């Protein structure tokens, strides 16, 4: 079935003429890395070759593929010569057909991972911060972007409240370094007490500016703490971010899980694979070592299995996690069992990224 789809996709690509060779785009050999997923998600790389005409050509190729019956989303990437001379891939995300969305942001890291939740207060930011710190401790160059403009909590959790980014000579913001992680947040730019009423398009432009106007340097991984929810704002945002994957955080509670199903469904409308589900607040450990399952037992784990999404791990309710968040010293920076749990979670995330069809991930090395 997918090979018939691939034939149709190649035929659609050949309907667009490569101005260099005069052949169809597929026949010209300029299309590489074609991925045709049975669910109708298509990805490919278009080699540059005609300078300014590359981008219109890429758009034409996407449009042609988007028209193929059975195609639900197209991710086209253009290889480009960066100003540094390094050969990089500039990703362009395309919304599901028939209405392709304009690409919003350049790719700031080799692996860009959204940390998402369908509801607020489930520990999404806590998980994002601690995963980033754990990945950085393993030797990776890690960035963390606070795209949760509705409630930016990263400055508090990283202990960087009140800091303001310096500007580079090229007028880019230098990320604020904390616990080995390069961070950027709207909280560094806007007074925390200042009430901002965000509308959909404002969220997009704020987040795209935070990504594009930051000098991230050479990152292995960028974690993006996204606004909670599965509404139109979130969908558009994740569609426009050049994501390599998404992690969904949930409590085991039934009401939260109904939302998780929506969250997984949301990412399935994008080209980004769901790398897995993390169950937070999975249990509370009594003094005698026995566990109380305050929000129910293993609900997220079951939902992950039901939905065919990898289960990455469970985190208990630990006062250390709350205290660390409030004090700006993430638990993952320490030596507790929580730090060890996040080390393992970061490893699981990295492995899921490496195994995902879109992505060769950097390998985390543990000493
Ligand atoms: P979200 O980003 O989903 O809104 P937060 O990460 O801000 O959630 O977490 C909400 C509150 O719960 C914070 O005070 C945080 O410290 C606390 N918290 C999150 N996860 C845990 C946990 N596993 N154990 C104890 N407290 C937690």
mmCIF file of C-alpha atoms and ligand atoms in Angstrom:
data_model
loop_
_atom_site.group_PDB
_atom_site.id
_atom_site.type_symbol
_atom_site.label_atom_id
_atom_site.label_comp_id
_atom_site.label_asym_id
_atom_site.label_seq_id
_atom_site.Cartn_x
_atom_site.Cartn_y
_atom_site.Cartn_z
ATOM 1 C CA UNK A 1 0.000 0.000 0.000
ATOM 2 C CA UNK A 2 2.733 2.413 0.947
ATOM 3 C CA UNK A 3 4.706 1.527 -2.173
ATOM 4 C CA UNK A 4 1.735 2.498 -4.354
ATOM 5 C CA UNK A 5 1.663 5.746 -2.434
ATOM 6 C CA UNK A 6 5.378 6.167 -2.997
ATOM 7 C CA UNK A 7 4.889 5.699 -6.754
ATOM 8 C CA UNK A 8 2.213 8.394 -6.733
ATOM 9 C CA UNK A 9 4.408 10.704 -4.663
ATOM 10 C CA UNK A 10 7.342 10.214 -7.047
ATOM 11 C CA UNK A 11 5.038 10.876 -10.018
ATOM 12 C CA UNK A 12 3.841 14.072 -8.341
ATOM 13 C CA UNK A 13 7.454 15.128 -7.772
ATOM 14 C CA UNK A 14 8.188 14.434 -11.436
ATOM 15 C CA UNK A 15 5.353 16.757 -12.437
ATOM 16 C CA UNK A 16 7.602 19.571 -11.181
ATOM 17 C CA UNK A 17 10.492 20.292 -13.529
ATOM 18 C CA UNK A 18 13.985 20.775 -12.146
ATOM 19 C CA UNK A 19 15.297 23.891 -13.933
ATOM 20 C CA UNK A 20 18.886 22.617 -13.762
ATOM 21 C CA UNK A 21 18.504 19.225 -15.437
ATOM 22 C CA UNK A 22 15.201 19.827 -17.209
ATOM 23 C CA UNK A 23 13.980 16.537 -15.737
ATOM 24 C CA UNK A 24 11.204 15.910 -13.236
ATOM 25 C CA UNK A 25 12.311 16.467 -9.630
ATOM 26 C CA UNK A 26 12.359 12.783 -8.732
ATOM 27 C CA UNK A 27 14.106 11.772 -11.958
ATOM 28 C CA UNK A 28 16.635 14.583 -11.500
ATOM 29 C CA UNK A 29 17.987 12.901 -8.382
ATOM 30 C CA UNK A 30 17.619 16.098 -6.353
ATOM 31 C CA UNK A 31 15.064 14.516 -4.048
ATOM 32 C CA UNK A 32 16.714 12.386 -1.389
ATOM 33 C CA UNK A 33 15.627 10.731 1.833
ATOM 34 C CA UNK A 34 12.038 10.255 0.712
ATOM 35 C CA UNK A 35 9.986 8.902 3.587
ATOM 36 C CA UNK A 36 6.487 7.657 2.775
ATOM 37 C CA UNK A 37 4.675 6.617 5.922
ATOM 38 C CA UNK A 38 1.618 4.385 5.640
ATOM 39 C CA UNK A 39 -0.377 7.039 7.528
ATOM 40 C CA UNK A 40 0.169 9.460 4.652
ATOM 41 C CA UNK A 41 2.947 11.540 6.163
ATOM 42 C CA UNK A 42 5.577 12.325 3.582
ATOM 43 C CA UNK A 43 9.048 13.754 4.057
ATOM 44 C CA UNK A 44 11.894 14.436 1.684
ATOM 45 C CA UNK A 45 15.019 16.485 1.200
ATOM 46 C CA UNK A 46 15.472 18.719 -1.816
ATOM 47 C CA UNK A 47 19.083 19.424 -2.729
ATOM 48 C CA UNK A 48 19.795 23.101 -3.381
ATOM 49 C CA UNK A 49 21.045 24.003 -6.813
ATOM 50 C CA UNK A 50 19.352 27.043 -8.254
ATOM 51 C CA UNK A 51 19.955 29.667 -5.590
ATOM 52 C CA UNK A 52 17.003 31.979 -5.053
ATOM 53 C CA UNK A 53 14.770 29.706 -7.109
ATOM 54 C CA UNK A 54 15.214 26.835 -4.632
ATOM 55 C CA UNK A 55 12.520 27.972 -2.252
ATOM 56 C CA UNK A 56 9.776 28.366 -4.912
ATOM 57 C CA UNK A 57 10.815 24.986 -6.216
ATOM 58 C CA UNK A 58 10.545 23.452 -2.755
ATOM 59 C CA UNK A 59 7.088 24.983 -2.354
ATOM 60 C CA UNK A 60 6.006 23.664 -5.740
ATOM 61 C CA UNK A 61 7.257 20.191 -4.818
ATOM 62 C CA UNK A 62 5.342 20.272 -1.547
ATOM 63 C CA UNK A 63 2.196 21.502 -3.199
ATOM 64 C CA UNK A 64 2.394 18.756 -5.817
ATOM 65 C CA UNK A 65 2.868 16.052 -3.189
ATOM 66 C CA UNK A 66 0.150 17.525 -0.941
ATOM 67 C CA UNK A 67 -2.346 17.006 -3.798
ATOM 68 C CA UNK A 68 -1.710 13.262 -3.985
ATOM 69 C CA UNK A 69 -4.640 11.222 -2.689
ATOM 70 C CA UNK A 70 -3.751 9.603 0.625
ATOM 71 C CA UNK A 71 -1.171 12.239 1.586
ATOM 72 C CA UNK A 72 -1.978 13.943 4.885
ATOM 73 C CA UNK A 73 1.126 15.940 5.680
ATOM 74 C CA UNK A 74 4.249 16.904 3.806
ATOM 75 C CA UNK A 75 7.570 17.791 5.386
ATOM 76 C CA UNK A 76 9.985 19.139 2.808
ATOM 77 C CA UNK A 77 13.479 20.204 3.757
ATOM 78 C CA UNK A 78 15.913 22.110 1.660
ATOM 79 C CA UNK A 79 19.637 21.607 2.039
ATOM 80 C CA UNK A 80 21.246 25.003 2.293
ATOM 81 C CA UNK A 81 24.691 26.502 2.591
ATOM 82 C CA UNK A 82 24.738 28.273 5.943
ATOM 83 C CA UNK A 83 26.718 31.497 6.212
ATOM 84 C CA UNK A 84 29.334 29.635 8.245
ATOM 85 C CA UNK A 85 29.949 27.453 5.206
ATOM 86 C CA UNK A 86 28.687 24.381 7.039
ATOM 87 C CA UNK A 87 26.185 22.339 5.103
ATOM 88 C CA UNK A 88 22.961 22.354 7.046
ATOM 89 C CA UNK A 89 19.431 21.327 6.508
ATOM 90 C CA UNK A 90 16.888 24.096 6.839
ATOM 91 C CA UNK A 91 13.645 22.415 7.836
ATOM 92 C CA UNK A 92 10.302 23.599 6.643
ATOM 93 C CA UNK A 93 7.224 22.158 8.211
ATOM 94 C CA UNK A 94 4.096 21.933 6.175
ATOM 95 C CA UNK A 95 0.680 21.634 7.703
ATOM 96 C CA UNK A 96 -1.583 18.805 6.665
ATOM 97 C CA UNK A 97 -2.999 19.368 3.197
ATOM 98 C CA UNK A 98 -4.941 21.114 1.788
ATOM 99 C CA UNK A 99 -3.757 24.252 3.590
ATOM 100 C CA UNK A 100 0.030 24.251 3.881
ATOM 101 C CA UNK A 101 1.228 26.618 6.641
ATOM 102 C CA UNK A 102 4.194 28.875 6.071
ATOM 103 C CA UNK A 103 7.405 27.723 7.728
ATOM 104 C CA UNK A 104 8.074 29.731 10.839
ATOM 105 C CA UNK A 105 11.438 28.983 12.337
ATOM 106 C CA UNK A 106 14.904 27.853 11.427
ATOM 107 C CA UNK A 107 16.153 24.742 13.119
ATOM 108 C CA UNK A 108 18.155 25.602 16.229
ATOM 109 C CA UNK A 109 19.433 22.125 17.181
ATOM 110 C CA UNK A 110 20.023 18.700 15.718
ATOM 111 C CA UNK A 111 17.151 17.353 17.777
ATOM 112 C CA UNK A 112 14.194 19.586 18.639
ATOM 113 C CA UNK A 113 11.778 18.058 21.139
ATOM 114 C CA UNK A 114 8.498 19.537 22.366
ATOM 115 C CA UNK A 115 7.483 18.741 25.918
ATOM 116 C CA UNK A 116 3.723 18.984 25.929
ATOM 117 C CA UNK A 117 0.735 18.296 28.127
ATOM 118 C CA UNK A 118 -2.951 18.390 27.466
ATOM 119 C CA UNK A 119 -3.581 20.071 30.827
ATOM 120 C CA UNK A 120 -1.794 22.565 33.028
ATOM 121 C CA UNK A 121 -0.311 21.601 36.356
ATOM 122 C CA UNK A 122 0.711 18.041 35.502
ATOM 123 C CA UNK A 123 4.426 18.808 35.791
ATOM 124 C CA UNK A 124 5.252 19.517 32.143
ATOM 125 C CA UNK A 125 7.691 22.330 32.960
ATOM 126 C CA UNK A 126 9.236 20.335 35.803
ATOM 127 C CA UNK A 127 9.853 17.453 33.428
ATOM 128 C CA UNK A 128 11.182 19.722 30.659
ATOM 129 C CA UNK A 129 13.658 21.439 32.991
ATOM 130 C CA UNK A 130 14.909 18.261 34.611
ATOM 131 C CA UNK A 131 15.188 16.364 31.328
ATOM 132 C CA UNK A 132 17.236 19.215 29.887
ATOM 133 C CA UNK A 133 19.531 19.316 32.924
ATOM 134 C CA UNK A 134 19.935 15.520 32.883
ATOM 135 C CA UNK A 135 20.757 15.511 29.159
ATOM 136 C CA UNK A 136 23.294 18.308 29.669
ATOM 137 C CA UNK A 137 24.915 16.363 32.507
ATOM 138 C CA UNK A 138 25.374 13.444 30.148
ATOM 139 C CA UNK A 139 27.612 15.618 28.007
ATOM 140 C CA UNK A 140 25.198 16.917 25.371
ATOM 141 C CA UNK A 141 24.876 20.575 24.422
ATOM 142 C CA UNK A 142 21.324 21.300 25.465
ATOM 143 C CA UNK A 143 18.971 24.235 25.094
ATOM 144 C CA UNK A 144 15.623 24.839 26.734
ATOM 145 C CA UNK A 145 13.032 27.180 25.312
ATOM 146 C CA UNK A 146 10.081 28.368 27.313
ATOM 147 C CA UNK A 147 7.266 28.519 24.766
ATOM 148 C CA UNK A 148 4.731 28.438 27.578
ATOM 149 C CA UNK A 149 4.146 32.157 27.198
ATOM 150 C CA UNK A 150 0.944 31.905 29.242
ATOM 151 C CA UNK A 151 2.858 30.924 32.359
ATOM 152 C CA UNK A 152 6.611 31.072 31.847
ATOM 153 C CA UNK A 153 8.026 29.142 34.796
ATOM 154 C CA UNK A 154 11.509 28.268 33.550
ATOM 155 C CA UNK A 155 13.237 31.303 35.110
ATOM 156 C CA UNK A 156 11.892 30.264 38.523
ATOM 157 C CA UNK A 157 12.738 26.607 38.040
ATOM 158 C CA UNK A 158 16.238 27.340 36.740
ATOM 159 C CA UNK A 159 16.969 30.024 39.334
ATOM 160 C CA UNK A 160 17.389 32.710 36.677
ATOM 161 C CA UNK A 161 14.574 35.107 37.592
ATOM 162 C CA UNK A 162 15.401 38.727 36.811
ATOM 163 C CA UNK A 163 18.220 37.927 34.397
ATOM 164 C CA UNK A 164 18.188 39.692 31.048
ATOM 165 C CA UNK A 165 19.825 38.278 27.923
ATOM 166 C CA UNK A 166 22.846 40.143 26.559
ATOM 167 C CA UNK A 167 22.982 40.913 22.861
ATOM 168 C CA UNK A 168 25.674 39.608 20.543
ATOM 169 C CA UNK A 169 27.344 41.797 17.900
ATOM 170 C CA UNK A 170 24.832 40.351 15.429
ATOM 171 C CA UNK A 171 22.012 41.602 17.704
ATOM 172 C CA UNK A 172 20.981 38.133 18.779
ATOM 173 C CA UNK A 173 20.123 37.286 22.366
ATOM 174 C CA UNK A 174 22.585 35.171 24.293
ATOM 175 C CA UNK A 175 20.720 32.403 26.088
ATOM 176 C CA UNK A 176 20.918 32.436 29.880
ATOM 177 C CA UNK A 177 23.092 29.549 31.062
ATOM 178 C CA UNK A 178 21.896 27.628 34.129
ATOM 179 C CA UNK A 179 22.814 24.134 35.331
ATOM 180 C CA UNK A 180 24.594 23.493 32.035
ATOM 181 C CA UNK A 181 21.533 24.388 29.959
ATOM 182 C CA UNK A 182 21.172 27.313 27.525
ATOM 183 C CA UNK A 183 17.755 28.767 28.260
ATOM 184 C CA UNK A 184 15.466 31.367 26.751
ATOM 185 C CA UNK A 185 12.104 32.495 28.074
ATOM 186 C CA UNK A 186 9.647 35.286 27.531
ATOM 187 C CA UNK A 187 10.064 35.643 31.296
ATOM 188 C CA UNK A 188 13.538 37.148 30.653
ATOM 189 C CA UNK A 189 12.007 39.841 28.463
ATOM 190 C CA UNK A 190 8.657 40.666 29.991
ATOM 191 C CA UNK A 191 8.109 41.725 33.581
ATOM 192 C CA UNK A 192 6.594 38.683 35.338
ATOM 193 C CA UNK A 193 3.949 40.863 36.967
ATOM 194 C CA UNK A 194 2.916 42.357 33.684
ATOM 195 C CA UNK A 195 -0.282 40.727 32.511
ATOM 196 C CA UNK A 196 -0.071 39.839 28.844
ATOM 197 C CA UNK A 197 -3.160 38.735 27.015
ATOM 198 C CA UNK A 198 -1.904 36.412 24.332
ATOM 199 C CA UNK A 199 -3.832 35.780 21.188
ATOM 200 C CA UNK A 200 -2.991 32.932 18.841
ATOM 201 C CA UNK A 201 -0.885 34.823 16.291
ATOM 202 C CA UNK A 202 0.976 36.660 19.073
ATOM 203 C CA UNK A 203 2.010 33.338 20.589
ATOM 204 C CA UNK A 204 3.390 32.203 17.241
ATOM 205 C CA UNK A 205 5.362 35.358 16.679
ATOM 206 C CA UNK A 206 6.676 35.512 20.263
ATOM 207 C CA UNK A 207 7.847 31.911 20.116
ATOM 208 C CA UNK A 208 9.358 32.224 16.647
ATOM 209 C CA UNK A 209 11.251 35.313 17.781
ATOM 210 C CA UNK A 210 12.505 33.581 20.897
ATOM 211 C CA UNK A 211 13.897 30.809 18.716
ATOM 212 C CA UNK A 212 15.173 32.829 15.782
ATOM 213 C CA UNK A 213 16.558 35.797 17.706
ATOM 214 C CA UNK A 214 18.571 33.670 20.116
ATOM 215 C CA UNK A 215 22.155 32.733 19.385
ATOM 216 C CA UNK A 216 21.819 29.086 20.404
ATOM 217 C CA UNK A 217 25.286 28.141 19.255
ATOM 218 C CA UNK A 218 25.741 24.536 18.278
ATOM 219 C CA UNK A 219 23.113 22.509 20.136
ATOM 220 C CA UNK A 220 22.592 18.778 20.189
ATOM 221 C CA UNK A 221 19.133 18.983 21.713
ATOM 222 C CA UNK A 222 16.599 21.734 22.218
ATOM 223 C CA UNK A 223 13.704 21.017 24.556
ATOM 224 C CA UNK A 224 10.672 23.243 24.071
ATOM 225 C CA UNK A 225 8.272 23.665 26.970
ATOM 226 C CA UNK A 226 5.018 24.261 25.079
ATOM 227 C CA UNK A 227 1.822 25.873 26.369
ATOM 228 C CA UNK A 228 -0.522 23.282 27.915
ATOM 229 C CA UNK A 229 -3.581 22.209 25.989
ATOM 230 C CA UNK A 230 -4.586 20.837 22.638
ATOM 231 C CA UNK A 231 -6.376 23.816 21.126
ATOM 232 C CA UNK A 232 -5.831 25.691 17.919
ATOM 233 C CA UNK A 233 -2.937 27.740 19.356
ATOM 234 C CA UNK A 234 -1.025 24.630 20.372
ATOM 235 C CA UNK A 235 -1.714 22.833 17.106
ATOM 236 C CA UNK A 236 -0.537 25.728 14.975
ATOM 237 C CA UNK A 237 2.487 26.224 17.174
ATOM 238 C CA UNK A 238 3.655 22.622 17.019
ATOM 239 C CA UNK A 239 2.965 22.518 13.282
ATOM 240 C CA UNK A 240 5.202 25.497 12.730
ATOM 241 C CA UNK A 241 8.033 24.464 14.990
ATOM 242 C CA UNK A 242 10.620 22.334 13.247
ATOM 243 C CA UNK A 243 10.096 19.461 15.679
ATOM 244 C CA UNK A 244 11.811 16.115 15.585
ATOM 245 C CA UNK A 245 9.531 14.683 18.205
ATOM 246 C CA UNK A 246 7.221 15.313 21.107
ATOM 247 C CA UNK A 247 7.002 14.047 24.658
ATOM 248 C CA UNK A 248 3.669 14.117 26.419
ATOM 249 C CA UNK A 249 3.498 14.465 30.189
ATOM 250 C CA UNK A 250 0.432 13.272 32.076
ATOM 251 C CA UNK A 251 -0.707 12.189 35.502
ATOM 252 C CA UNK A 252 -2.294 8.718 35.752
ATOM 253 C CA UNK A 253 -5.721 10.257 36.310
ATOM 254 C CA UNK A 254 -8.592 9.289 34.008
ATOM 255 C CA UNK A 255 -9.663 12.877 33.291
ATOM 256 C CA UNK A 256 -6.091 13.794 32.365
ATOM 257 C CA UNK A 257 -5.843 10.724 30.164
ATOM 258 C CA UNK A 258 -8.823 11.633 28.016
ATOM 259 C CA UNK A 259 -6.873 14.785 27.242
ATOM 260 C CA UNK A 260 -3.724 12.816 26.533
ATOM 261 C CA UNK A 261 -5.573 10.988 23.798
ATOM 262 C CA UNK A 262 -6.358 14.390 22.310
ATOM 263 C CA UNK A 263 -2.713 15.414 22.741
ATOM 264 C CA UNK A 264 -1.450 12.363 20.898
ATOM 265 C CA UNK A 265 -4.093 13.009 18.246
ATOM 266 C CA UNK A 266 -2.848 16.581 17.901
ATOM 267 C CA UNK A 267 0.733 15.504 17.241
ATOM 268 C CA UNK A 268 -0.502 12.918 14.772
ATOM 269 C CA UNK A 269 -1.823 15.831 12.714
ATOM 270 C CA UNK A 270 1.742 17.100 12.480
ATOM 271 C CA UNK A 271 4.830 15.526 10.995
ATOM 272 C CA UNK A 272 6.405 15.207 14.467
ATOM 273 C CA UNK A 273 6.401 11.716 15.960
ATOM 274 C CA UNK A 274 5.300 11.291 19.567
ATOM 275 C CA UNK A 275 8.470 9.920 21.144
ATOM 276 C CA UNK A 276 6.595 8.801 24.189
ATOM 277 C CA UNK A 277 4.571 9.464 27.280
ATOM 278 C CA UNK A 278 5.918 10.279 30.744
ATOM 279 C CA UNK A 279 3.674 9.571 33.711
ATOM 280 C CA UNK A 280 4.202 12.195 36.397
ATOM 281 C CA UNK A 281 2.928 12.089 39.991
ATOM 282 C CA UNK A 282 2.544 8.354 39.500
ATOM 283 C CA UNK A 283 2.551 7.563 43.213
ATOM 284 C CA UNK A 284 3.423 8.944 46.622
ATOM 285 C CA UNK A 285 5.874 7.071 48.768
ATOM 286 C CA UNK A 286 4.908 6.757 52.445
ATOM 287 C CA UNK A 287 7.509 6.842 55.169
ATOM 288 C CA UNK A 288 7.307 3.073 55.519
ATOM 289 C CA UNK A 289 8.174 2.773 51.829
ATOM 290 C CA UNK A 290 4.676 1.749 50.726
ATOM 291 C CA UNK A 291 3.191 3.519 47.720
ATOM 292 C CA UNK A 292 -0.100 5.386 47.516
ATOM 293 C CA UNK A 293 -1.494 5.857 44.029
ATOM 294 C CA UNK A 294 -3.128 9.223 44.554
ATOM 295 C CA UNK A 295 -4.123 9.772 40.922
ATOM 296 C CA UNK A 296 -4.770 6.121 40.132
ATOM 297 C CA UNK A 297 -2.362 3.422 39.096
ATOM 298 C CA UNK A 298 -0.495 3.209 35.810
ATOM 299 C CA UNK A 299 -3.174 5.048 33.854
ATOM 300 C CA UNK A 300 -0.727 6.810 31.559
ATOM 301 C CA UNK A 301 1.107 3.575 30.976
ATOM 302 C CA UNK A 302 -2.121 1.889 29.835
ATOM 303 C CA UNK A 303 -3.082 4.830 27.647
ATOM 304 C CA UNK A 304 0.349 4.758 26.004
ATOM 305 C CA UNK A 305 -0.097 1.071 25.201
ATOM 306 C CA UNK A 306 -3.615 1.665 23.905
ATOM 307 C CA UNK A 307 -2.456 4.419 21.626
ATOM 308 C CA UNK A 308 0.643 2.641 20.427
ATOM 309 C CA UNK A 309 2.885 5.319 21.911
ATOM 310 C CA UNK A 310 6.094 4.374 23.740
ATOM 311 C CA UNK A 311 5.990 4.660 27.523
ATOM 312 C CA UNK A 312 9.152 6.405 28.673
ATOM 313 C CA UNK A 313 8.782 6.117 32.421
ATOM 314 C CA UNK A 314 7.004 7.164 35.610
ATOM 315 C CA UNK A 315 7.974 9.752 38.216
ATOM 316 C CA UNK A 316 6.608 9.692 41.761
ATOM 317 C CA UNK A 317 5.378 12.684 43.733
ATOM 318 C CA UNK A 318 8.489 13.901 45.505
ATOM 319 C CA UNK A 319 8.690 16.999 47.644
ATOM 320 C CA UNK A 320 12.239 17.348 46.335
ATOM 321 C CA UNK A 321 10.868 17.998 42.846
ATOM 322 C CA UNK A 322 8.539 20.725 44.052
ATOM 323 C CA UNK A 323 11.143 22.270 46.341
ATOM 324 C CA UNK A 324 13.810 22.134 43.642
ATOM 325 C CA UNK A 325 11.425 23.822 41.213
ATOM 326 C CA UNK A 326 10.595 26.603 43.648
ATOM 327 C CA UNK A 327 14.231 27.091 44.681
ATOM 328 C CA UNK A 328 15.582 27.163 41.140
ATOM 329 C CA UNK A 329 17.769 24.106 41.666
ATOM 330 C CA UNK A 330 16.384 21.286 39.523
ATOM 331 C CA UNK A 331 16.497 17.880 41.203
ATOM 332 C CA UNK A 332 18.276 16.509 38.134
ATOM 333 C CA UNK A 333 21.280 18.668 39.036
ATOM 334 C CA UNK A 334 21.741 16.728 42.291
ATOM 335 C CA UNK A 335 22.421 13.144 43.354
ATOM 336 C CA UNK A 336 18.999 11.924 44.529
ATOM 337 C CA UNK A 337 16.970 9.030 43.173
ATOM 338 C CA UNK A 338 15.015 11.710 41.277
ATOM 339 C CA UNK A 339 18.235 12.765 39.540
ATOM 340 C CA UNK A 340 18.847 9.132 38.608
ATOM 341 C CA UNK A 341 15.245 8.838 37.335
ATOM 342 C CA UNK A 342 15.740 11.848 35.066
ATOM 343 C CA UNK A 343 19.074 10.496 33.856
ATOM 344 C CA UNK A 344 17.275 7.331 32.756
ATOM 345 C CA UNK A 345 14.383 9.310 31.252
ATOM 346 C CA UNK A 346 16.792 11.480 29.257
ATOM 347 C CA UNK A 347 18.408 8.316 27.989
ATOM 348 C CA UNK A 348 14.998 6.884 27.015
ATOM 349 C CA UNK A 349 14.097 10.122 25.200
ATOM 350 C CA UNK A 350 17.355 10.081 23.315
ATOM 351 C CA UNK A 351 16.877 6.487 22.303
ATOM 352 C CA UNK A 352 13.315 7.184 21.155
ATOM 353 C CA UNK A 353 14.655 10.078 19.083
ATOM 354 C CA UNK A 354 17.363 7.915 17.561
ATOM 355 C CA UNK A 355 14.771 5.267 16.683
ATOM 356 C CA UNK A 356 12.281 7.736 15.211
ATOM 357 C CA UNK A 357 11.998 7.704 11.421
ATOM 358 C CA UNK A 358 12.822 11.407 11.092
ATOM 359 C CA UNK A 359 15.975 11.478 13.030
ATOM 360 C CA UNK A 360 19.477 10.269 13.709
ATOM 361 C CA UNK A 361 19.961 11.494 17.308
ATOM 362 C CA UNK A 362 23.220 12.142 19.059
ATOM 363 C CA UNK A 363 24.088 9.291 21.361
ATOM 364 C CA UNK A 364 24.121 10.083 25.053
ATOM 365 C CA UNK A 365 27.221 8.732 26.750
ATOM 366 C CA UNK A 366 27.101 8.058 30.472
ATOM 367 C CA UNK A 367 30.231 7.804 32.528
HETATM 368 P P1 LIG B 1 2.903 22.369 34.309
HETATM 369 O O1 LIG B 1 4.103 22.828 33.563
HETATM 370 O O2 LIG B 1 2.318 21.099 33.753
HETATM 371 O O3 LIG B 1 1.876 23.417 34.524
HETATM 372 P P2 LIG B 1 4.652 22.360 36.616
HETATM 373 O O4 LIG B 1 5.862 21.670 36.150
HETATM 374 O O5 LIG B 1 4.681 23.838 36.738
HETATM 375 O O6 LIG B 1 3.381 21.920 35.764
HETATM 376 O O7 LIG B 1 4.255 21.696 38.015
HETATM 377 C C1 LIG B 1 3.181 22.154 38.795
HETATM 378 C C2 LIG B 1 3.584 22.091 40.266
HETATM 379 O O8 LIG B 1 3.727 20.726 40.639
HETATM 380 C C3 LIG B 1 4.919 22.741 40.546
HETATM 381 O O9 LIG B 1 4.859 23.350 41.795
HETATM 382 C C4 LIG B 1 5.891 21.577 40.588
HETATM 383 O O10 LIG B 1 6.997 21.833 41.424
HETATM 384 C C5 LIG B 1 5.037 20.473 41.145
HETATM 385 N N1 LIG B 1 5.422 19.132 40.671
HETATM 386 C C6 LIG B 1 5.514 18.698 39.406
HETATM 387 N N2 LIG B 1 5.856 17.400 39.360
HETATM 388 C C7 LIG B 1 5.992 16.981 40.642
HETATM 389 C C8 LIG B 1 6.333 15.740 41.284
HETATM 390 N N3 LIG B 1 6.580 14.642 40.566
HETATM 391 N N4 LIG B 1 6.390 15.719 42.633
HETATM 392 C C9 LIG B 1 6.113 16.833 43.357
HETATM 393 N N5 LIG B 1 5.779 18.023 42.831
HETATM 394 C C10 LIG B 1 5.712 18.110 41.491
#
